[in-house]
Amino acid sequence: METLAIILAGGRGSRLDILSEKRVKPSVPFAGKFRIIDFTLSNCSNSGIYNVLILTQYLPLSLNEHVGSGKPWDMDRRDSHVTLLQPHSNWYNGTADSLRKNLHLIEESTCKYVLILSGDHVYKMDYSKMIEFHKEKNARLTIASKVVDISEASRFGILEANSDSLVEKFVEKPKEPKSNLASMGIYVFDKDLLLNLLKNNDDIEDLDFGKHLIPMMIGKNCVYTYKFYDYWKDVGTYDSYLEANLELTRTVDKIELDMYDKNWKIYTKSEDMPAVKIGSKAEISQALLSNGSIVAGRVNRCVISPGVVIHPNAKVSNSVIMNDTIIEEDAVIENAIIDKNCVIGKGSKIGVGDNIPNMEKPDLLSSGITVIGKGTKIAPNTIIGKNVRIFGGLDLINIKEIKSGETLKKR
């Protein structure tokens, strides 16, 4: 195999807060039946790259169960495979340190190129084109980049490149960015160069691509950028996560991320469930409905995951409802993200009242979204405000009102 892909999937995803409380960010459900990591894995498969290492760290069980042998992505082959790796003893201290702690696997590979990917972005990309670009430029390192809004540029590693795409400057998360060409965290390294960099920087404990290795290479006339112009989104906040999901409910001609492209399918481990069932009085508009869901109420601009049941006269809008959640009669839900296996009691109202930012985490929730964690039970006729955080596993049978901006968690 010419290329070895390494997917970095160990990030905690702290900005997703409740959604990543018991799962790693790449394992968070997305677009109904999928997980975030499905996009990176499907990109590998569609690009003809089947030899894949996935480096995990935090809460890996959910991800391990989802990926398994890699069969849905055609990675359970005789001559190639997907391997999930956790830290043996010491945890990874940086993106490049995670590779350094698995150095022997890179050395043993017969590959010529190492493709480094993140497992927590939503996009469709043909990596083979980037690798061909790398070859044509005689590059030693190629960095995928995308133009972002200058107001968000300080969140990324920022590149400056000449007309031939040669990178002349790189600054990791600059306070005052002079460019809006952002690194996507996707790199093609010549294997021998990568091994040398990993071996020769033992003195840097938190070895990182953006902070250390990439700046070391700038100015040596061998680092190029491959510009990407299609849809790419980091769904690492509540706002971006809900927005990206709801964008998929638009009419086909307005969807930026085409999930229906037969030439570039997004694969996943799919549950064996019956077809969607629509009740006689259901009203549905702009929605994604997943296998096994039953809708008898009103749904508008929502993503409904497998096994969700929405009872008669319930109204759900601008929301993501995850697997096997039950929404009982007359419940009203607006601008919410509700995790798996929740029960929303009869007549409850979620997402109402004044838009008061979350008092504990205003930086995470201030736009009016309410988030309910996995396995939570909401009593009938409960009133829940906006920007509310309810952590998973709570049985709120004796609580009738949760005001806007409040947080509930286990003691």
Short mmCIF file of C-alpha atoms in Angstrom, two decimals:
data_model
loop_
_atom_site.label_atom_id
_atom_site.label_comp_id
_atom_site.label_asym_id
_atom_site.label_seq_id
_atom_site.Cartn_x
_atom_site.Cartn_y
_atom_site.Cartn_z
CA MET A 1 0.00 0.00 0.00
CA GLU A 2 1.42 3.37 -1.06
CA THR A 3 -0.46 5.36 1.61
CA LEU A 4 -1.10 4.76 5.30
CA ALA A 5 -3.92 6.86 6.76
CA ILE A 6 -3.83 7.79 10.43
CA ILE A 7 -7.01 9.23 11.92
CA LEU A 8 -6.60 11.25 15.11
CA ALA A 9 -9.78 10.46 17.06
CA GLY A 10 -8.75 10.96 20.66
CA GLY A 11 -9.96 14.49 21.34
CA ARG A 12 -12.34 14.99 24.23
CA GLY A 13 -14.51 17.50 22.35
CA SER A 14 -15.10 19.57 25.47
CA ARG A 15 -17.12 22.24 23.64
CA LEU A 16 -19.72 19.60 22.82
CA ASP A 17 -20.03 19.25 26.57
CA ILE A 18 -22.96 16.92 27.31
CA LEU A 19 -22.83 15.19 23.91
CA SER A 20 -19.24 14.10 24.55
CA GLU A 21 -19.73 13.33 28.23
CA LYS A 22 -19.65 9.56 27.65
CA ARG A 23 -18.29 9.31 24.10
CA VAL A 24 -15.42 10.73 22.11
CA LYS A 25 -16.33 13.54 19.69
CA PRO A 26 -15.88 11.49 16.46
CA SER A 27 -18.44 9.03 17.83
CA VAL A 28 -21.17 11.65 18.31
CA PRO A 29 -24.23 10.88 16.12
CA PHE A 30 -24.76 13.11 13.09
CA ALA A 31 -27.36 13.38 10.31
CA GLY A 32 -29.64 10.82 11.89
CA LYS A 33 -28.06 7.41 11.28
CA PHE A 34 -24.38 8.41 11.01
CA ARG A 35 -21.48 9.28 13.33
CA ILE A 36 -19.07 12.17 12.72
CA ILE A 37 -16.15 9.81 12.00
CA ASP A 38 -18.13 8.16 9.18
CA PHE A 39 -17.19 11.04 6.89
CA THR A 40 -13.44 10.59 7.32
CA LEU A 41 -13.69 6.80 7.03
CA SER A 42 -15.89 7.06 3.94
CA ASN A 43 -13.48 9.55 2.38
CA CYS A 44 -10.68 7.03 2.87
CA SER A 45 -12.70 4.21 1.31
CA ASN A 46 -13.89 6.32 -1.63
CA SER A 47 -10.31 7.51 -2.17
CA GLY A 48 -9.04 3.93 -2.39
CA ILE A 49 -7.20 4.06 0.95
CA TYR A 50 -7.98 0.98 3.03
CA ASN A 51 -4.99 0.77 5.38
CA VAL A 52 -6.09 2.90 8.32
CA LEU A 53 -4.95 3.44 11.91
CA ILE A 54 -7.35 5.17 14.31
CA LEU A 55 -5.71 6.64 17.40
CA THR A 56 -8.18 6.95 20.26
CA GLN A 57 -7.80 8.14 23.83
CA TYR A 58 -10.85 9.43 25.72
CA LEU A 59 -13.87 7.13 26.19
CA PRO A 60 -13.07 4.86 23.22
CA LEU A 61 -15.72 2.15 23.79
CA SER A 62 -18.47 3.72 21.68
CA LEU A 63 -16.06 4.36 18.81
CA ASN A 64 -14.57 0.86 19.01
CA GLU A 65 -18.03 -0.71 18.85
CA HIS A 66 -19.02 1.46 15.91
CA VAL A 67 -15.94 0.93 13.74
CA GLY A 68 -15.34 -2.74 14.61
CA SER A 69 -13.51 -4.52 11.79
CA GLY A 70 -14.25 -1.69 9.35
CA LYS A 71 -16.60 -3.78 7.22
CA PRO A 72 -19.10 -0.98 6.36
CA TRP A 73 -16.19 0.98 4.82
CA ASP A 74 -14.76 -2.09 3.00
CA MET A 75 -11.71 -2.11 5.28
CA ASP A 76 -11.90 -5.72 6.43
CA ARG A 77 -9.76 -6.89 3.51
CA ARG A 78 -7.11 -9.58 3.42
CA ASP A 79 -4.36 -7.16 2.38
CA SER A 80 -5.44 -4.09 4.37
CA HIS A 81 -7.40 -3.27 7.50
CA VAL A 82 -8.49 -0.69 10.05
CA THR A 83 -6.80 -0.77 13.47
CA LEU A 84 -7.94 1.12 16.57
CA LEU A 85 -5.20 1.96 19.05
CA GLN A 86 -5.35 3.34 22.58
CA PRO A 87 -2.36 4.62 24.59
CA HIS A 88 -0.40 1.73 26.08
CA SER A 89 0.64 3.47 29.29
CA ASN A 90 1.17 7.24 29.04
CA TRP A 91 -1.54 9.36 27.44
CA TYR A 92 -0.93 11.30 24.24
CA ASN A 93 0.35 14.80 24.97
CA GLY A 94 -0.04 16.29 21.50
CA THR A 95 -1.18 15.41 17.99
CA ALA A 96 2.31 14.41 16.85
CA ASP A 97 3.07 12.74 20.19
CA SER A 98 0.22 10.30 19.49
CA LEU A 99 2.09 9.16 16.36
CA ARG A 100 5.41 9.07 18.21
CA LYS A 101 3.92 6.66 20.75
CA ASN A 102 2.93 4.38 17.84
CA LEU A 103 6.13 4.87 15.87
CA HIS A 104 6.75 1.16 15.29
CA LEU A 105 3.54 0.83 13.27
CA ILE A 106 4.63 3.56 10.88
CA GLU A 107 8.11 2.03 10.59
CA GLU A 108 6.66 -1.41 9.84
CA SER A 109 4.34 -0.09 7.13
CA THR A 110 5.48 -0.46 3.52
CA CYS A 111 3.85 2.88 2.65
CA LYS A 112 5.63 5.78 1.00
CA TYR A 113 3.22 8.44 2.23
CA VAL A 114 1.43 9.00 5.55
CA LEU A 115 -1.94 10.76 5.39
CA ILE A 116 -2.89 12.32 8.73
CA LEU A 117 -6.56 13.08 9.29
CA SER A 118 -8.91 14.33 11.97
CA GLY A 119 -11.92 12.21 12.87
CA ASP A 120 -14.18 15.06 13.91
CA HIS A 121 -14.94 17.12 10.80
CA VAL A 122 -17.85 16.83 8.37
CA TYR A 123 -16.87 16.95 4.69
CA LYS A 124 -16.37 14.92 1.52
CA MET A 125 -12.87 14.90 0.03
CA ASP A 126 -10.94 12.78 -2.44
CA TYR A 127 -7.61 12.31 -0.67
CA SER A 128 -6.07 10.69 -3.76
CA LYS A 129 -6.14 14.09 -5.52
CA MET A 130 -4.23 15.65 -2.64
CA ILE A 131 -1.65 12.87 -2.76
CA GLU A 132 -1.22 13.36 -6.53
CA PHE A 133 -0.73 17.09 -5.91
CA HIS A 134 1.91 16.20 -3.30
CA LYS A 135 3.77 14.10 -5.88
CA GLU A 136 3.53 16.69 -8.65
CA LYS A 137 5.03 19.40 -6.44
CA ASN A 138 7.77 17.09 -5.15
CA ALA A 139 6.61 18.18 -1.72
CA ARG A 140 7.78 16.63 1.50
CA LEU A 141 4.75 17.88 3.41
CA THR A 142 1.42 19.01 1.99
CA ILE A 143 -1.21 20.74 4.14
CA ALA A 144 -4.86 20.87 3.09
CA SER A 145 -6.27 24.36 3.53
CA LYS A 146 -9.52 26.23 3.13
CA VAL A 147 -10.44 29.90 3.08
CA VAL A 148 -12.44 30.79 6.20
CA ASP A 149 -14.08 33.97 7.38
CA ILE A 150 -11.39 36.27 8.74
CA SER A 151 -13.39 36.66 11.97
CA GLU A 152 -12.88 32.94 12.67
CA ALA A 153 -9.29 32.68 11.45
CA SER A 154 -7.79 32.88 14.95
CA ARG A 155 -9.29 29.42 15.70
CA PHE A 156 -7.04 27.76 13.09
CA GLY A 157 -3.46 27.34 12.03
CA ILE A 158 -3.07 30.06 9.37
CA LEU A 159 -0.99 29.71 6.21
CA GLU A 160 0.53 32.21 3.83
CA ALA A 161 1.48 30.77 0.43
CA ASN A 162 2.81 32.06 -2.90
CA SER A 163 1.17 31.66 -6.31
CA ASP A 164 2.70 28.18 -6.66
CA SER A 165 1.09 27.06 -3.36
CA LEU A 166 4.47 26.98 -1.59
CA VAL A 167 3.86 27.73 2.10
CA GLU A 168 5.97 30.67 3.22
CA LYS A 169 4.54 31.23 6.68
CA PHE A 170 2.51 29.28 9.23
CA VAL A 171 1.17 30.55 12.57
CA GLU A 172 -0.86 28.38 14.93
CA LYS A 173 -4.05 30.18 16.08
CA PRO A 174 -2.74 33.76 15.73
CA LYS A 175 -4.45 36.47 17.79
CA GLU A 176 -4.34 38.85 14.82
CA PRO A 177 -4.32 36.69 11.67
CA LYS A 178 -2.90 38.25 8.51
CA SER A 179 -4.45 35.60 6.28
CA ASN A 180 -7.68 33.61 6.21
CA LEU A 181 -6.19 30.50 4.61
CA ALA A 182 -6.73 27.94 7.35
CA SER A 183 -5.16 24.54 7.86
CA MET A 184 -7.77 21.76 7.82
CA GLY A 185 -5.60 19.49 9.97
CA ILE A 186 -5.07 17.18 6.98
CA TYR A 187 -1.44 16.42 6.10
CA VAL A 188 0.45 14.29 3.60
CA PHE A 189 3.98 13.51 4.79
CA ASP A 190 6.71 11.59 3.06
CA LYS A 191 7.13 8.68 5.44
CA ASP A 192 10.88 9.10 5.90
CA LEU A 193 10.50 12.79 6.77
CA LEU A 194 7.76 12.09 9.29
CA LEU A 195 9.82 9.39 10.99
CA ASN A 196 12.82 11.71 11.26
CA LEU A 197 10.72 14.50 12.78
CA LEU A 198 9.15 12.15 15.32
CA LYS A 199 12.45 10.57 16.33
CA ASN A 200 14.51 13.74 16.52
CA ASN A 201 12.26 15.76 18.84
CA ASP A 202 12.26 13.63 21.97
CA ASP A 203 12.89 16.73 24.08
CA ILE A 204 9.41 18.11 23.26
CA GLU A 205 6.95 16.25 25.47
CA ASP A 206 3.76 17.73 23.99
CA LEU A 207 4.90 17.33 20.37
CA ASP A 208 2.25 18.85 18.09
CA PHE A 209 1.96 19.34 14.34
CA GLY A 210 0.70 22.91 14.48
CA LYS A 211 2.90 24.16 17.32
CA HIS A 212 6.12 22.32 16.48
CA LEU A 213 6.58 20.15 13.39
CA ILE A 214 5.01 22.35 10.72
CA PRO A 215 6.88 25.53 11.80
CA MET A 216 10.13 23.51 11.71
CA MET A 217 9.54 22.75 8.02
CA ILE A 218 8.60 26.24 6.81
CA GLY A 219 11.28 27.97 4.78
CA LYS A 220 12.80 24.74 3.46
CA ASN A 221 10.95 24.97 0.12
CA CYS A 222 9.22 21.64 0.57
CA VAL A 223 5.91 22.48 2.25
CA TYR A 224 2.93 23.06 -0.05
CA THR A 225 -0.74 23.67 0.51
CA TYR A 226 -3.57 21.89 -1.27
CA LYS A 227 -6.56 24.23 -1.37
CA PHE A 228 -9.99 22.71 -0.78
CA TYR A 229 -13.07 24.57 -1.99
CA ASP A 230 -16.01 22.36 -1.05
CA TYR A 231 -18.06 21.98 2.14
CA TRP A 232 -16.06 21.43 5.33
CA LYS A 233 -17.25 22.08 8.86
CA ASP A 234 -15.94 21.60 12.37
CA VAL A 235 -19.07 20.62 14.32
CA GLY A 236 -17.36 21.11 17.65
CA THR A 237 -19.86 23.49 19.27
CA TYR A 238 -23.57 23.20 20.00
CA ASP A 239 -24.34 25.97 17.52
CA SER A 240 -22.28 24.50 14.66
CA TYR A 241 -23.53 20.97 15.41
CA LEU A 242 -27.21 21.94 15.28
CA GLU A 243 -26.69 24.21 12.28
CA ALA A 244 -24.86 21.52 10.27
CA ASN A 245 -27.55 18.95 11.01
CA LEU A 246 -30.44 21.26 10.14
CA GLU A 247 -28.73 22.40 6.91
CA LEU A 248 -29.27 18.86 5.64
CA THR A 249 -33.06 19.35 5.77
CA ARG A 250 -33.00 22.03 3.08
CA THR A 251 -34.32 21.36 -0.41
CA VAL A 252 -31.88 19.38 -2.56
CA ASP A 253 -30.72 22.35 -4.66
CA LYS A 254 -29.71 24.27 -1.50
CA ILE A 255 -27.83 21.52 0.36
CA GLU A 256 -24.07 22.17 0.44
CA LEU A 257 -23.22 18.71 1.77
CA ASP A 258 -24.80 16.26 -0.67
CA MET A 259 -25.48 13.03 1.21
CA TYR A 260 -27.28 11.56 -1.81
CA ASP A 261 -24.34 11.46 -4.22
CA LYS A 262 -24.20 7.87 -5.50
CA ASN A 263 -20.61 8.41 -6.62
CA TRP A 264 -19.42 9.34 -3.13
CA LYS A 265 -21.45 7.48 -0.55
CA ILE A 266 -21.16 7.99 3.18
CA TYR A 267 -21.03 4.58 4.81
CA THR A 268 -21.88 3.63 8.38
CA LYS A 269 -22.62 0.73 10.67
CA SER A 270 -26.37 0.57 10.22
CA GLU A 271 -28.85 -0.95 12.64
CA ASP A 272 -31.34 -3.56 11.41
CA MET A 273 -34.59 -1.71 11.95
CA PRO A 274 -37.90 -1.51 10.07
CA ALA A 275 -38.88 1.31 7.72
CA VAL A 276 -40.03 4.72 8.94
CA LYS A 277 -43.69 4.78 9.94
CA ILE A 278 -45.82 7.90 9.46
CA GLY A 279 -49.11 8.24 11.36
CA SER A 280 -52.37 9.28 9.70
CA LYS A 281 -52.37 12.71 11.37
CA ALA A 282 -48.64 13.40 11.17
CA GLU A 283 -47.39 16.65 9.66
CA ILE A 284 -43.80 16.63 8.43
CA SER A 285 -41.79 19.30 6.62
CA GLN A 286 -38.05 19.64 6.01
CA ALA A 287 -36.96 16.63 8.01
CA LEU A 288 -34.54 13.72 7.94
CA LEU A 289 -36.27 10.59 9.23
CA SER A 290 -34.11 7.57 10.04
CA ASN A 291 -34.90 3.87 9.97
CA GLY A 292 -37.15 2.56 12.72
CA SER A 293 -38.62 5.94 13.64
CA ILE A 294 -42.37 6.43 14.14
CA VAL A 295 -43.87 9.87 13.65
CA ALA A 296 -47.48 10.57 14.57
CA GLY A 297 -47.06 14.24 15.56
CA ARG A 298 -45.81 17.40 13.87
CA VAL A 299 -42.15 17.66 12.80
CA ASN A 300 -40.60 20.72 11.15
CA ARG A 301 -36.94 21.20 10.24
CA CYS A 302 -35.61 18.34 12.34
CA VAL A 303 -33.20 15.43 12.20
CA ILE A 304 -34.84 12.31 13.62
CA SER A 305 -32.51 9.40 14.42
CA PRO A 306 -33.25 5.64 14.35
CA GLY A 307 -35.91 4.32 16.69
CA VAL A 308 -37.32 7.70 17.74
CA VAL A 309 -41.04 7.74 18.54
CA ILE A 310 -43.04 10.98 18.32
CA HIS A 311 -46.57 10.55 19.65
CA PRO A 312 -49.76 12.25 18.36
CA ASN A 313 -50.10 16.02 18.88
CA ALA A 314 -46.43 16.37 19.84
CA LYS A 315 -44.65 19.24 18.04
CA VAL A 316 -40.91 19.18 17.36
CA SER A 317 -39.09 21.93 15.43
CA ASN A 318 -35.49 23.00 14.72
CA SER A 319 -34.14 20.08 16.71
CA VAL A 320 -31.96 16.98 16.61
CA ILE A 321 -33.51 13.96 18.31
CA MET A 322 -31.17 11.00 18.79
CA ASN A 323 -31.77 7.25 18.82
CA ASP A 324 -34.67 5.62 20.67
CA THR A 325 -35.90 8.78 22.35
CA ILE A 326 -39.64 8.88 23.05
CA ILE A 327 -41.60 12.13 22.80
CA GLU A 328 -45.02 11.68 24.33
CA GLU A 329 -48.35 13.27 23.41
CA ASP A 330 -48.73 17.06 23.38
CA ALA A 331 -45.05 17.70 24.11
CA VAL A 332 -43.59 20.79 22.41
CA ILE A 333 -39.87 20.93 21.61
CA GLU A 334 -38.05 23.78 19.88
CA ASN A 335 -34.32 24.43 19.27
CA ALA A 336 -33.13 21.38 21.17
CA ILE A 337 -30.56 18.65 20.97
CA ILE A 338 -31.84 15.54 22.75
CA ASP A 339 -29.47 12.60 23.14
CA LYS A 340 -30.31 8.89 23.00
CA ASN A 341 -32.85 6.97 25.09
CA CYS A 342 -34.59 9.98 26.58
CA VAL A 343 -38.27 10.16 27.52
CA ILE A 344 -40.00 13.53 27.15
CA GLY A 345 -43.19 13.41 29.18
CA LYS A 346 -46.69 14.21 27.98
CA GLY A 347 -47.42 17.92 27.67
CA SER A 348 -43.85 19.03 28.39
CA LYS A 349 -42.50 22.19 26.78
CA ILE A 350 -38.80 22.49 25.95
CA GLY A 351 -37.07 25.62 24.62
CA VAL A 352 -39.52 28.27 25.83
CA GLY A 353 -39.14 31.55 27.70
CA ASP A 354 -36.48 34.28 27.66
CA ASN A 355 -33.16 33.76 25.93
CA ILE A 356 -30.91 33.87 29.00
CA PRO A 357 -27.38 32.49 28.38
CA ASN A 358 -26.43 29.40 30.34
CA MET A 359 -25.23 30.68 33.70
CA GLU A 360 -22.53 28.02 34.19
CA LYS A 361 -21.27 27.89 30.58
CA PRO A 362 -22.37 31.04 28.71
CA ASP A 363 -19.59 30.48 26.16
CA LEU A 364 -21.20 27.14 25.20
CA LEU A 365 -24.89 28.04 25.22
CA SER A 366 -26.27 31.50 24.55
CA SER A 367 -28.22 31.27 21.26
CA GLY A 368 -31.31 29.57 22.67
CA ILE A 369 -30.46 25.88 22.23
CA THR A 370 -31.41 23.46 25.02
CA VAL A 371 -29.42 20.23 25.40
CA ILE A 372 -30.63 17.09 27.16
CA GLY A 373 -28.19 14.26 27.89
CA LYS A 374 -28.51 10.55 27.22
CA GLY A 375 -31.10 8.55 29.15
CA THR A 376 -32.82 11.53 30.80
CA LYS A 377 -36.48 11.25 31.80
CA ILE A 378 -38.58 14.39 31.79
CA ALA A 379 -41.83 14.30 33.80
CA PRO A 380 -45.18 15.16 32.16
CA ASN A 381 -46.03 18.88 31.88
CA THR A 382 -42.49 20.02 32.69
CA ILE A 383 -41.50 23.49 31.44
CA ILE A 384 -37.87 23.82 30.31
CA GLY A 385 -36.40 27.13 29.16
CA LYS A 386 -33.71 28.08 26.64
CA ASN A 387 -29.95 27.50 26.98
CA VAL A 388 -30.59 24.77 29.52
CA ARG A 389 -28.03 21.98 30.03
CA ILE A 390 -29.36 18.71 31.46
CA PHE A 391 -26.70 16.05 31.91
CA GLY A 392 -27.41 12.42 31.10
CA GLY A 393 -29.03 9.79 33.27
CA LEU A 394 -31.26 12.08 35.33
CA ASP A 395 -34.78 11.06 36.32
CA LEU A 396 -36.54 14.42 36.72
CA ILE A 397 -39.86 12.99 37.80
CA ASN A 398 -40.29 15.55 40.62
CA ILE A 399 -39.17 18.65 38.73
CA LYS A 400 -41.83 20.70 36.94
CA GLU A 401 -39.85 23.73 35.79
CA ILE A 402 -36.27 24.38 34.70
CA LYS A 403 -35.68 28.05 33.94
CA SER A 404 -33.67 29.42 31.03
CA GLY A 405 -29.92 29.31 31.58
CA GLU A 406 -29.97 26.62 34.27
CA THR A 407 -27.81 23.47 34.42
CA LEU A 408 -28.82 20.17 36.00
CA LYS A 409 -26.31 17.40 36.68
CA LYS A 410 -25.84 14.47 39.00
CA ARG A 411 -24.47 15.37 42.40
#
